[in-house]
mmCIF file of C-alpha atoms in Angstrom:
data_model
loop_
_atom_site.group_PDB
_atom_site.id
_atom_site.type_symbol
_atom_site.label_atom_id
_atom_site.label_comp_id
_atom_site.label_asym_id
_atom_site.label_seq_id
_atom_site.Cartn_x
_atom_site.Cartn_y
_atom_site.Cartn_z
ATOM 1 C CA MET A 53 20.385 -6.024 -5.742
ATOM 2 C CA THR A 54 20.509 -8.474 -2.766
ATOM 3 C CA THR A 55 21.784 -8.476 0.749
ATOM 4 C CA SER A 56 23.925 -11.408 1.263
ATOM 5 C CA ARG A 57 23.000 -14.030 4.050
ATOM 6 C CA PRO A 58 24.911 -16.893 5.237
ATOM 7 C CA ALA A 59 24.997 -19.966 2.904
ATOM 8 C CA GLY A 60 22.037 -22.297 3.671
ATOM 9 C CA ASP A 61 19.992 -19.469 5.429
ATOM 10 C CA PRO A 62 16.272 -20.520 4.577
ATOM 11 C CA ARG A 63 15.855 -16.602 4.059
ATOM 12 C CA ALA A 64 18.188 -16.270 1.469
ATOM 13 C CA PRO A 65 17.141 -13.543 -0.832
ATOM 14 C CA GLN A 66 16.000 -14.350 -4.452
ATOM 15 C CA SER A 67 15.605 -12.130 -7.651
ATOM 16 C CA GLU A 68 13.718 -14.628 -9.717
ATOM 17 C CA HIS A 69 10.727 -13.359 -8.651
ATOM 18 C CA LEU A 70 10.829 -9.982 -9.965
ATOM 19 C CA VAL A 71 11.868 -11.769 -13.681
ATOM 20 C CA LEU A 72 8.519 -11.034 -15.435
ATOM 21 C CA ASP A 73 7.740 -11.804 -19.543
ATOM 22 C CA GLY A 74 7.411 -8.353 -20.653
ATOM 23 C CA VAL A 75 7.533 -6.463 -17.626
ATOM 24 C CA LEU A 76 10.828 -7.022 -16.068
ATOM 25 C CA THR A 77 14.352 -8.671 -17.052
ATOM 26 C CA ALA A 78 16.485 -9.425 -14.153
ATOM 27 C CA GLU A 79 18.475 -6.434 -15.328
ATOM 28 C CA GLN A 80 15.806 -4.215 -15.407
ATOM 29 C CA ALA A 81 14.365 -5.335 -12.012
ATOM 30 C CA ALA A 82 17.949 -4.703 -10.548
ATOM 31 C CA ARG A 83 17.813 -0.791 -11.926
ATOM 32 C CA THR A 84 13.966 -0.424 -10.264
ATOM 33 C CA VAL A 85 15.885 -1.239 -7.332
ATOM 34 C CA ALA A 86 18.826 0.589 -7.493
ATOM 35 C CA GLY A 87 16.428 3.738 -8.690
ATOM 36 C CA ILE A 88 14.325 3.752 -5.376
ATOM 37 C CA LEU A 89 17.919 2.944 -3.451
ATOM 38 C CA ALA A 90 18.906 6.252 -5.116
ATOM 39 C CA VAL A 91 16.445 8.199 -3.563
ATOM 40 C CA GLN A 92 16.311 6.844 -0.441
ATOM 41 C CA ARG A 93 18.061 9.570 2.156
ATOM 42 C CA GLU A 94 20.481 8.364 4.574
ATOM 43 C CA ASP A 95 18.215 8.403 7.770
ATOM 44 C CA GLY A 96 15.983 5.907 5.627
ATOM 45 C CA ALA A 97 13.340 8.287 4.732
ATOM 46 C CA VAL A 98 11.833 7.572 0.953
ATOM 47 C CA PRO A 99 10.256 10.620 -0.547
ATOM 48 C CA TRP A 100 8.315 10.213 -3.958
ATOM 49 C CA PHE A 101 11.345 11.662 -5.629
ATOM 50 C CA ARG A 102 14.453 14.224 -4.335
ATOM 51 C CA GLY A 103 13.114 17.227 -3.988
ATOM 52 C CA HIS A 104 9.498 16.338 -3.671
ATOM 53 C CA HIS A 105 7.504 15.046 -0.468
ATOM 54 C CA LEU A 106 7.436 12.047 1.602
ATOM 55 C CA ASP A 107 3.986 10.851 2.747
ATOM 56 C CA PRO A 108 4.067 7.828 5.394
ATOM 57 C CA TRP A 109 1.750 5.284 3.302
ATOM 58 C CA ASP A 110 4.040 5.927 -0.090
ATOM 59 C CA HIS A 111 7.248 5.616 1.792
ATOM 60 C CA VAL A 112 5.965 2.365 3.720
ATOM 61 C CA GLU A 113 5.436 0.690 0.127
ATOM 62 C CA ALA A 114 8.798 1.633 -1.048
ATOM 63 C CA ALA A 115 9.998 -0.080 2.013
ATOM 64 C CA MET A 116 8.192 -3.235 0.812
ATOM 65 C CA ALA A 117 9.375 -3.291 -2.722
ATOM 66 C CA LEU A 118 13.068 -3.300 -1.182
ATOM 67 C CA ASP A 119 12.149 -5.986 0.793
ATOM 68 C CA THR A 120 11.244 -7.980 -2.200
ATOM 69 C CA ALA A 121 14.600 -7.428 -3.685
ATOM 70 C CA GLY A 122 16.164 -8.606 -0.690
ATOM 71 C CA GLU A 123 17.216 -5.186 0.251
ATOM 72 C CA HIS A 124 16.337 -6.221 4.350
ATOM 73 C CA GLU A 125 18.765 -3.409 5.574
ATOM 74 C CA ALA A 126 17.538 -0.066 3.493
ATOM 75 C CA ALA A 127 14.206 -1.609 4.274
ATOM 76 C CA GLU A 128 14.621 -1.630 7.959
ATOM 77 C CA ARG A 129 16.275 1.697 7.925
ATOM 78 C CA ALA A 130 12.897 3.014 6.603
ATOM 79 C CA TYR A 131 10.932 1.483 9.186
ATOM 80 C CA LEU A 132 13.133 2.863 11.813
ATOM 81 C CA TRP A 133 12.782 6.225 10.462
ATOM 82 C CA LEU A 134 9.065 6.082 11.482
ATOM 83 C CA ALA A 135 9.726 4.760 14.642
ATOM 84 C CA ARG A 136 11.874 7.692 15.190
ATOM 85 C CA HIS A 137 9.432 10.372 14.013
ATOM 86 C CA GLN A 138 6.448 9.079 15.275
ATOM 87 C CA LEU A 139 3.847 11.743 16.808
ATOM 88 C CA ASP A 140 3.200 11.428 20.535
ATOM 89 C CA ASP A 141 -0.554 10.318 19.623
ATOM 90 C CA GLY A 142 0.842 7.566 17.307
ATOM 91 C CA SER A 143 0.455 9.244 13.785
ATOM 92 C CA TRP A 144 2.343 10.696 11.246
ATOM 93 C CA TYR A 145 2.245 13.973 9.388
ATOM 94 C CA ALA A 146 0.659 13.695 6.135
ATOM 95 C CA ALA A 147 3.793 15.407 4.498
ATOM 96 C CA TYR A 148 7.110 15.911 5.021
ATOM 97 C CA ALA A 149 9.447 18.212 2.369
ATOM 98 C CA ASP A 150 12.117 15.743 0.822
ATOM 99 C CA GLY A 151 11.625 13.656 3.926
ATOM 100 C CA ASP A 152 12.728 16.301 6.285
ATOM 101 C CA PRO A 153 10.981 15.493 9.681
ATOM 102 C CA ASP A 154 11.651 18.956 10.817
ATOM 103 C CA ASP A 155 10.080 20.337 7.403
ATOM 104 C CA VAL A 156 6.179 19.317 7.772
ATOM 105 C CA THR A 157 4.063 20.711 4.240
ATOM 106 C CA ASP A 158 0.882 19.041 5.555
ATOM 107 C CA ARG A 159 -0.089 18.908 9.548
ATOM 108 C CA GLY A 160 -2.962 16.840 9.036
ATOM 109 C CA ARG A 161 -2.506 12.993 10.045
ATOM 110 C CA GLU A 162 -4.430 10.720 7.660
ATOM 111 C CA THR A 163 -5.485 7.591 9.050
ATOM 112 C CA ASN A 164 -4.527 5.272 6.232
ATOM 113 C CA PHE A 165 -1.268 6.751 6.018
ATOM 114 C CA VAL A 166 -0.830 6.242 9.827
ATOM 115 C CA ALA A 167 -2.253 2.660 9.725
ATOM 116 C CA TYR A 168 0.097 1.226 6.717
ATOM 117 C CA VAL A 169 3.102 0.739 9.123
ATOM 118 C CA ALA A 170 1.768 -2.568 10.154
ATOM 119 C CA VAL A 171 1.448 -4.183 6.933
ATOM 120 C CA GLY A 172 5.094 -3.118 5.968
ATOM 121 C CA VAL A 173 6.078 -4.407 9.388
ATOM 122 C CA TRP A 174 4.699 -7.748 8.968
ATOM 123 C CA HIS A 175 5.804 -7.949 5.448
ATOM 124 C CA HIS A 176 9.557 -7.112 6.434
ATOM 125 C CA TYR A 177 9.286 -9.603 9.421
ATOM 126 C CA LEU A 178 8.045 -12.464 6.850
ATOM 127 C CA ALA A 179 11.032 -11.628 4.374
ATOM 128 C CA THR A 180 13.779 -11.799 7.511
ATOM 129 C CA GLY A 181 11.954 -13.674 10.286
ATOM 130 C CA ASP A 182 13.810 -10.615 12.473
ATOM 131 C CA ASP A 183 12.252 -11.151 15.835
ATOM 132 C CA THR A 184 14.394 -8.177 17.231
ATOM 133 C CA PHE A 185 12.900 -5.664 14.319
ATOM 134 C CA LEU A 186 9.503 -7.022 15.218
ATOM 135 C CA ASP A 187 10.038 -6.252 19.116
ATOM 136 C CA ARG A 188 11.603 -2.792 18.192
ATOM 137 C CA MET A 189 8.547 -1.950 15.691
ATOM 138 C CA TRP A 190 5.440 -2.981 18.011
ATOM 139 C CA PRO A 191 5.118 0.116 20.172
ATOM 140 C CA ALA A 192 4.892 1.556 16.938
ATOM 141 C CA VAL A 193 2.500 -0.228 15.325
ATOM 142 C CA CYS A 194 0.318 -0.468 18.845
ATOM 143 C CA ALA A 195 0.289 3.397 18.964
ATOM 144 C CA ALA A 196 -0.390 3.677 15.129
ATOM 145 C CA VAL A 197 -3.504 1.259 15.228
ATOM 146 C CA GLU A 198 -4.646 3.205 18.111
ATOM 147 C CA PHE A 199 -4.792 6.719 16.699
ATOM 148 C CA VAL A 200 -6.532 5.053 13.984
ATOM 149 C CA LEU A 201 -9.454 3.569 16.033
ATOM 150 C CA THR A 202 -9.864 6.684 17.669
ATOM 151 C CA LEU A 203 -11.524 7.693 14.432
ATOM 152 C CA GLN A 204 -13.621 4.548 13.704
ATOM 153 C CA GLN A 205 -17.319 5.687 13.604
ATOM 154 C CA PRO A 206 -20.315 3.776 15.379
ATOM 155 C CA GLY A 207 -21.111 2.110 11.578
ATOM 156 C CA GLY A 208 -17.200 0.906 11.725
ATOM 157 C CA GLN A 209 -15.716 2.824 8.980
ATOM 158 C CA ILE A 210 -12.925 5.040 9.392
ATOM 159 C CA GLY A 211 -12.539 8.843 9.772
ATOM 160 C CA TRP A 212 -10.040 9.764 7.054
ATOM 161 C CA ARG A 213 -7.953 12.179 8.922
ATOM 162 C CA ARG A 214 -7.426 14.442 12.322
ATOM 163 C CA ASP A 215 -6.597 18.179 11.468
ATOM 164 C CA ASP A 216 -3.714 19.613 13.099
ATOM 165 C CA ASP A 217 -5.554 21.122 15.749
ATOM 166 C CA GLY A 218 -6.930 17.935 16.768
ATOM 167 C CA THR A 219 -10.414 18.243 14.770
ATOM 168 C CA PRO A 220 -11.615 14.937 13.631
ATOM 169 C CA ALA A 221 -13.049 14.601 10.257
ATOM 170 C CA THR A 222 -15.815 12.097 10.576
ATOM 171 C CA ASP A 223 -16.171 11.280 6.899
ATOM 172 C CA ALA A 224 -15.079 7.764 5.256
ATOM 173 C CA LEU A 225 -13.015 6.908 2.463
ATOM 174 C CA LEU A 226 -13.568 3.991 0.710
ATOM 175 C CA THR A 227 -10.639 3.515 -0.235
ATOM 176 C CA GLY A 228 -8.747 4.452 2.740
ATOM 177 C CA SER A 229 -10.652 2.326 5.317
ATOM 178 C CA SER A 230 -10.304 -0.636 3.123
ATOM 179 C CA SER A 231 -6.403 0.417 3.344
ATOM 180 C CA VAL A 232 -6.869 0.547 6.519
ATOM 181 C CA HIS A 233 -8.691 -3.082 6.999
ATOM 182 C CA HIS A 234 -5.244 -4.455 5.301
ATOM 183 C CA ALA A 235 -3.380 -2.877 7.976
ATOM 184 C CA LEU A 236 -5.491 -3.673 10.876
ATOM 185 C CA ARG A 237 -5.472 -7.466 9.719
ATOM 186 C CA CYS A 238 -1.591 -7.344 9.470
ATOM 187 C CA ALA A 239 -1.312 -5.704 13.102
ATOM 188 C CA LEU A 240 -3.093 -8.670 14.160
ATOM 189 C CA ALA A 241 -1.129 -10.762 12.397
ATOM 190 C CA ILE A 242 1.740 -9.158 14.210
ATOM 191 C CA ALA A 243 -0.161 -9.773 18.190
ATOM 192 C CA GLU A 244 -0.720 -13.264 17.121
ATOM 193 C CA GLN A 245 2.938 -13.590 16.444
ATOM 194 C CA ARG A 246 3.891 -12.066 19.782
ATOM 195 C CA GLU A 247 1.081 -13.580 21.755
ATOM 196 C CA GLU A 248 -0.366 -10.453 22.842
ATOM 197 C CA PRO A 249 -4.345 -10.840 22.140
ATOM 198 C CA GLN A 250 -5.863 -7.542 20.823
ATOM 199 C CA PRO A 251 -9.897 -8.203 21.421
ATOM 200 C CA ASP A 252 -10.954 -4.726 20.482
ATOM 201 C CA TRP A 253 -8.664 -4.803 16.921
ATOM 202 C CA GLU A 254 -10.200 -7.528 16.496
ATOM 203 C CA LEU A 255 -13.795 -6.148 16.781
ATOM 204 C CA ALA A 256 -12.946 -3.232 14.660
ATOM 205 C CA VAL A 257 -11.891 -4.740 11.838
ATOM 206 C CA GLY A 258 -14.724 -7.337 11.605
ATOM 207 C CA ALA A 259 -16.736 -4.167 12.206
ATOM 208 C CA LEU A 260 -14.638 -2.055 9.376
ATOM 209 C CA ARG A 261 -15.375 -5.171 6.573
ATOM 210 C CA HIS A 262 -18.993 -5.046 7.331
ATOM 211 C CA ALA A 263 -19.140 -1.588 6.492
ATOM 212 C CA ILE A 264 -17.153 -2.097 3.249
ATOM 213 C CA ARG A 265 -19.151 -5.273 2.108
ATOM 214 C CA ARG A 266 -22.921 -3.848 3.455
ATOM 215 C CA HIS A 267 -23.215 -0.215 3.659
ATOM 216 C CA PRO A 268 -21.659 1.917 0.868
ATOM 217 C CA GLU A 269 -23.620 4.892 2.131
ATOM 218 C CA ARG A 270 -21.346 4.980 5.022
ATOM 219 C CA PHE A 271 -18.490 5.856 2.745
ATOM 220 C CA LEU A 272 -17.871 9.468 0.819
ATOM 221 C CA ASP A 273 -19.246 8.923 -3.034
ATOM 222 C CA LYS A 274 -15.926 8.791 -5.085
ATOM 223 C CA ASP A 275 -16.892 6.250 -7.588
ATOM 224 C CA ARG A 276 -15.185 8.248 -10.229
ATOM 225 C CA TYR A 277 -12.223 7.154 -9.036
ATOM 226 C CA SER A 278 -10.281 3.704 -9.764
ATOM 227 C CA MET A 279 -9.014 3.347 -6.458
ATOM 228 C CA ASP A 280 -12.359 3.331 -4.970
ATOM 229 C CA TRP A 281 -13.629 0.088 -7.426
ATOM 230 C CA TYR A 282 -10.528 -2.041 -6.698
ATOM 231 C CA TYR A 283 -9.397 -1.460 -2.903
ATOM 232 C CA PRO A 284 -12.128 -3.341 -1.119
ATOM 233 C CA VAL A 285 -10.506 -6.138 -3.053
ATOM 234 C CA LEU A 286 -7.168 -5.004 -2.497
ATOM 235 C CA GLY A 287 -7.492 -4.465 0.689
ATOM 236 C CA GLY A 288 -9.209 -7.982 1.445
ATOM 237 C CA ALA A 289 -12.399 -6.978 2.453
ATOM 238 C CA LEU A 290 -13.888 -8.613 -0.914
ATOM 239 C CA THR A 291 -12.892 -12.134 -1.413
ATOM 240 C CA GLY A 292 -13.686 -14.838 -3.724
ATOM 241 C CA ALA A 293 -16.977 -14.484 -6.124
ATOM 242 C CA GLU A 294 -17.903 -11.151 -4.552
ATOM 243 C CA ALA A 295 -14.547 -9.664 -5.184
ATOM 244 C CA ARG A 296 -14.516 -11.033 -9.022
ATOM 245 C CA GLU A 297 -18.012 -9.429 -9.723
ATOM 246 C CA ARG A 298 -16.986 -6.278 -8.475
ATOM 247 C CA ILE A 299 -13.946 -6.150 -10.692
ATOM 248 C CA ASP A 300 -15.715 -7.221 -13.716
ATOM 249 C CA GLU A 301 -18.468 -4.662 -13.197
ATOM 250 C CA GLY A 302 -15.803 -2.044 -13.199
ATOM 251 C CA TRP A 303 -13.481 -2.980 -16.009
ATOM 252 C CA GLU A 304 -14.969 -1.275 -18.921
ATOM 253 C CA ARG A 305 -15.077 2.172 -16.939
ATOM 254 C CA PHE A 306 -11.295 2.123 -15.934
ATOM 255 C CA VAL A 307 -9.347 -0.023 -17.957
ATOM 256 C CA VAL A 308 -8.048 1.226 -21.315
ATOM 257 C CA PRO A 309 -6.686 -2.011 -23.083
ATOM 258 C CA GLY A 310 -2.971 -1.672 -23.937
ATOM 259 C CA LEU A 311 -2.329 1.518 -21.753
ATOM 260 C CA GLY A 312 -3.158 1.043 -18.505
ATOM 261 C CA VAL A 313 -5.761 2.024 -15.894
ATOM 262 C CA ARG A 314 -7.398 5.226 -15.718
ATOM 263 C CA CYS A 315 -7.286 6.980 -12.456
ATOM 264 C CA VAL A 316 -10.862 9.043 -12.892
ATOM 265 C CA VAL A 317 -13.264 8.673 -15.013
ATOM 266 C CA PRO A 318 -13.851 9.705 -17.371
ATOM 267 C CA ASN A 319 -10.575 11.717 -17.945
ATOM 268 C CA PRO A 320 -8.182 10.602 -20.516
ATOM 269 C CA TRP A 321 -5.175 9.582 -17.998
ATOM 270 C CA VAL A 322 -3.877 6.117 -17.019
ATOM 271 C CA THR A 323 -1.513 5.520 -13.988
ATOM 272 C CA GLY A 324 1.173 3.365 -13.264
ATOM 273 C CA GLY A 325 0.221 2.904 -9.610
ATOM 274 C CA GLU A 326 -3.555 2.147 -10.066
ATOM 275 C CA SER A 327 -2.655 -0.278 -12.500
ATOM 276 C CA ALA A 328 -0.061 -2.318 -10.637
ATOM 277 C CA GLU A 329 -2.427 -1.978 -7.583
ATOM 278 C CA LEU A 330 -4.802 -3.204 -9.816
ATOM 279 C CA ALA A 331 -2.644 -6.074 -11.209
ATOM 280 C CA LEU A 332 -1.936 -7.238 -7.382
ATOM 281 C CA ALA A 333 -5.768 -7.233 -6.818
ATOM 282 C CA LEU A 334 -6.434 -9.346 -9.691
ATOM 283 C CA TRP A 335 -3.482 -12.052 -8.473
ATOM 284 C CA ALA A 336 -5.383 -11.806 -5.182
ATOM 285 C CA THR A 337 -8.178 -13.398 -6.735
ATOM 286 C CA GLY A 338 -6.425 -15.832 -8.703
ATOM 287 C CA GLU A 339 -6.816 -13.666 -12.142
ATOM 288 C CA SER A 340 -2.846 -13.959 -12.869
ATOM 289 C CA ASP A 341 -3.017 -13.394 -16.745
ATOM 290 C CA ARG A 342 -4.808 -10.798 -16.603
ATOM 291 C CA ALA A 343 -2.891 -9.355 -13.726
ATOM 292 C CA LEU A 344 0.183 -9.878 -16.259
ATOM 293 C CA GLU A 345 -1.678 -8.012 -18.813
ATOM 294 C CA VAL A 346 -2.364 -5.152 -16.898
ATOM 295 C CA LEU A 347 1.246 -4.880 -16.137
ATOM 296 C CA GLN A 348 2.566 -5.519 -19.130
ATOM 297 C CA SER A 349 0.212 -2.852 -20.431
ATOM 298 C CA ILE A 350 2.284 0.214 -18.446
ATOM 299 C CA GLN A 351 5.983 -0.581 -19.675
ATOM 300 C CA HIS A 352 5.295 2.473 -22.196
ATOM 301 C CA LEU A 353 5.704 4.294 -18.595
ATOM 302 C CA ARG A 354 9.057 3.308 -17.856
ATOM 303 C CA ASP A 355 12.035 5.333 -17.963
ATOM 304 C CA PRO A 356 15.018 3.175 -18.671
ATOM 305 C CA GLU A 357 18.164 4.939 -17.731
ATOM 306 C CA SER A 358 16.573 5.110 -13.920
ATOM 307 C CA GLY A 359 14.294 1.982 -13.972
ATOM 308 C CA LEU A 360 11.657 4.154 -12.513
ATOM 309 C CA TYR A 361 8.307 4.589 -13.779
ATOM 310 C CA TRP A 362 6.246 7.724 -14.652
ATOM 311 C CA THR A 363 3.242 8.618 -12.361
ATOM 312 C CA GLY A 364 1.057 8.572 -15.866
ATOM 313 C CA TYR A 365 -0.168 9.433 -19.315
ATOM 314 C CA VAL A 366 -2.552 11.197 -20.739
ATOM 315 C CA PHE A 367 -3.323 9.079 -23.827
ATOM 316 C CA ASP A 368 -5.592 12.042 -25.878
ATOM 317 C CA ASP A 369 -2.861 14.051 -25.823
ATOM 318 C CA ASP A 370 0.512 11.511 -26.480
ATOM 319 C CA ALA A 371 1.550 13.066 -23.224
ATOM 320 C CA ILE A 372 3.544 11.928 -20.094
ATOM 321 C CA TRP A 373 1.789 13.917 -17.099
ATOM 322 C CA PRO A 374 3.105 14.717 -14.427
ATOM 323 C CA ARG A 375 6.587 14.385 -15.419
ATOM 324 C CA GLU A 376 7.724 12.627 -11.968
ATOM 325 C CA LEU A 377 9.763 9.653 -11.375
ATOM 326 C CA THR A 378 8.290 8.383 -8.165
ATOM 327 C CA THR A 379 9.131 5.526 -5.571
ATOM 328 C CA TRP A 380 5.649 4.272 -5.154
ATOM 329 C CA THR A 381 5.061 3.829 -8.665
ATOM 330 C CA ALA A 382 7.986 1.498 -9.045
ATOM 331 C CA GLY A 383 7.306 0.118 -5.572
ATOM 332 C CA SER A 384 4.003 -0.995 -6.353
ATOM 333 C CA LEU A 385 4.937 -2.411 -9.464
ATOM 334 C CA LEU A 386 7.648 -4.394 -7.697
ATOM 335 C CA LEU A 387 5.025 -5.838 -5.282
ATOM 336 C CA ALA A 388 3.014 -6.752 -7.915
ATOM 337 C CA VAL A 389 5.436 -8.641 -9.853
ATOM 338 C CA ALA A 390 6.936 -10.143 -6.451
ATOM 339 C CA ALA A 391 3.293 -11.606 -6.012
ATOM 340 C CA LEU A 392 2.909 -13.260 -9.613
ATOM 341 C CA GLY A 393 6.436 -14.190 -8.811
ATOM 342 C CA GLY A 394 5.771 -16.168 -6.045
ATOM 343 C CA HIS A 395 7.355 -13.812 -3.604
ATOM 344 C CA GLU A 396 6.312 -15.643 -0.104
ATOM 345 C CA PRO A 397 6.172 -12.654 2.206
ATOM 346 C CA THR A 398 3.967 -10.895 -0.319
ATOM 347 C CA CYS A 399 1.917 -13.316 -1.428
ATOM 348 C CA ALA A 400 1.444 -13.724 2.288
ATOM 349 C CA VAL A 401 0.523 -9.804 2.601
ATOM 350 C CA PHE A 402 -1.425 -9.548 -0.092
ATOM 351 C CA GLY A 403 -3.132 -13.077 -0.279
ATOM 352 C CA GLY A 404 -4.849 -12.516 3.106
ATOM 353 C CA GLU A 405 -5.552 -16.472 3.382
ATOM 354 C CA GLN A 406 -3.132 -16.500 6.385
ATOM 355 C CA LEU A 407 -4.078 -13.123 7.943
ATOM 356 C CA PRO A 408 -6.460 -12.888 11.093
ATOM 357 C CA LYS A 409 -9.999 -11.767 10.215
ATOM 358 C CA GLY A 410 -11.363 -10.522 13.182
ATOM 359 C CA MET A 411 -14.790 -10.774 14.436
ATOM 360 C CA ASP A 412 -17.757 -9.833 12.129
ATOM 361 C CA PRO A 413 -20.837 -8.320 13.957
ATOM 362 C CA ASP A 414 -23.963 -9.414 14.011
ATOM 363 C CA CYS A 415 -25.816 -7.170 11.391
ATOM 364 C CA CYS A 416 -27.188 -7.890 8.182
ATOM 365 C CA PRO A 417 -26.137 -11.425 8.019
ATOM 366 C CA ASP A 418 -25.088 -12.579 4.398
ATOM 367 C CA ALA A 419 -28.199 -14.358 2.680
#
């Protein structure tokens, strides 16, 4: 489950951070990592599962999960797949059949999908200290950020997509913009590491954070979706008391005790990915006990043979649905476990304290 390094190497991977009481034993963690590796194509692509599509966001999440387990070579191959298949405008298509770059099934280009490469690249660098990798991926990160910022609206929010014919969608999604906020901060961290200041990015991330914190009217109303509830916290736009208040406000609406987190209210459907992401957001606010409870509550979704996790469970019907064992569900769980286990690169990326904040606009100052 780990990639060997020379004795005494301070970056030598450890697996203890993937062992968590009531969630993963060492053997179970190894099986989950092996499950993701079994889906990864030889060229580095990580589809949802073999025969289904790859989207760039979930592909990155799976690569990050591999890095938590010390599978750095496999993670690097995933990132180099992105570098090889980036479009001329800096984007990637929204979906590729089974990760085949020549078989595109959704030719739209979604901003949060494109931006997330920066989160993964920074996470991989923190896990490996590989300057050559950072040099190799820097042009891809720059091009991706520039593509995303072409869809930033005057109010700071990010338009969610550009269609294949070039038409921009000016409507903004709170979840997607919150993810972009996280990605822009990671991109700024990479720029700082390379000593290449990006003042335009600093202004952009400040304007985006302000929109998320103070202007909900600038985003489409998706209040029924749990991701819109916790993503401003997970993406680092809301912190401290503000973050804890938001989590508390939505807790009873979305959390089903002992089963996980609803994807959409009022549907009786809990999903593993949303549950693990909520746990990661809880950890970031200092609520590790509640995070652990959430992760323990979704172990009914684990497939013991593959080590992967079913996407969701319809509790009114006592039915697994859809019957898909997805790499991104397993990846989100491994990342949450790694944070709770003190894996430094994961903690640095999702804790946010070490990430640049950018420049806040002179607008609607806090009381």
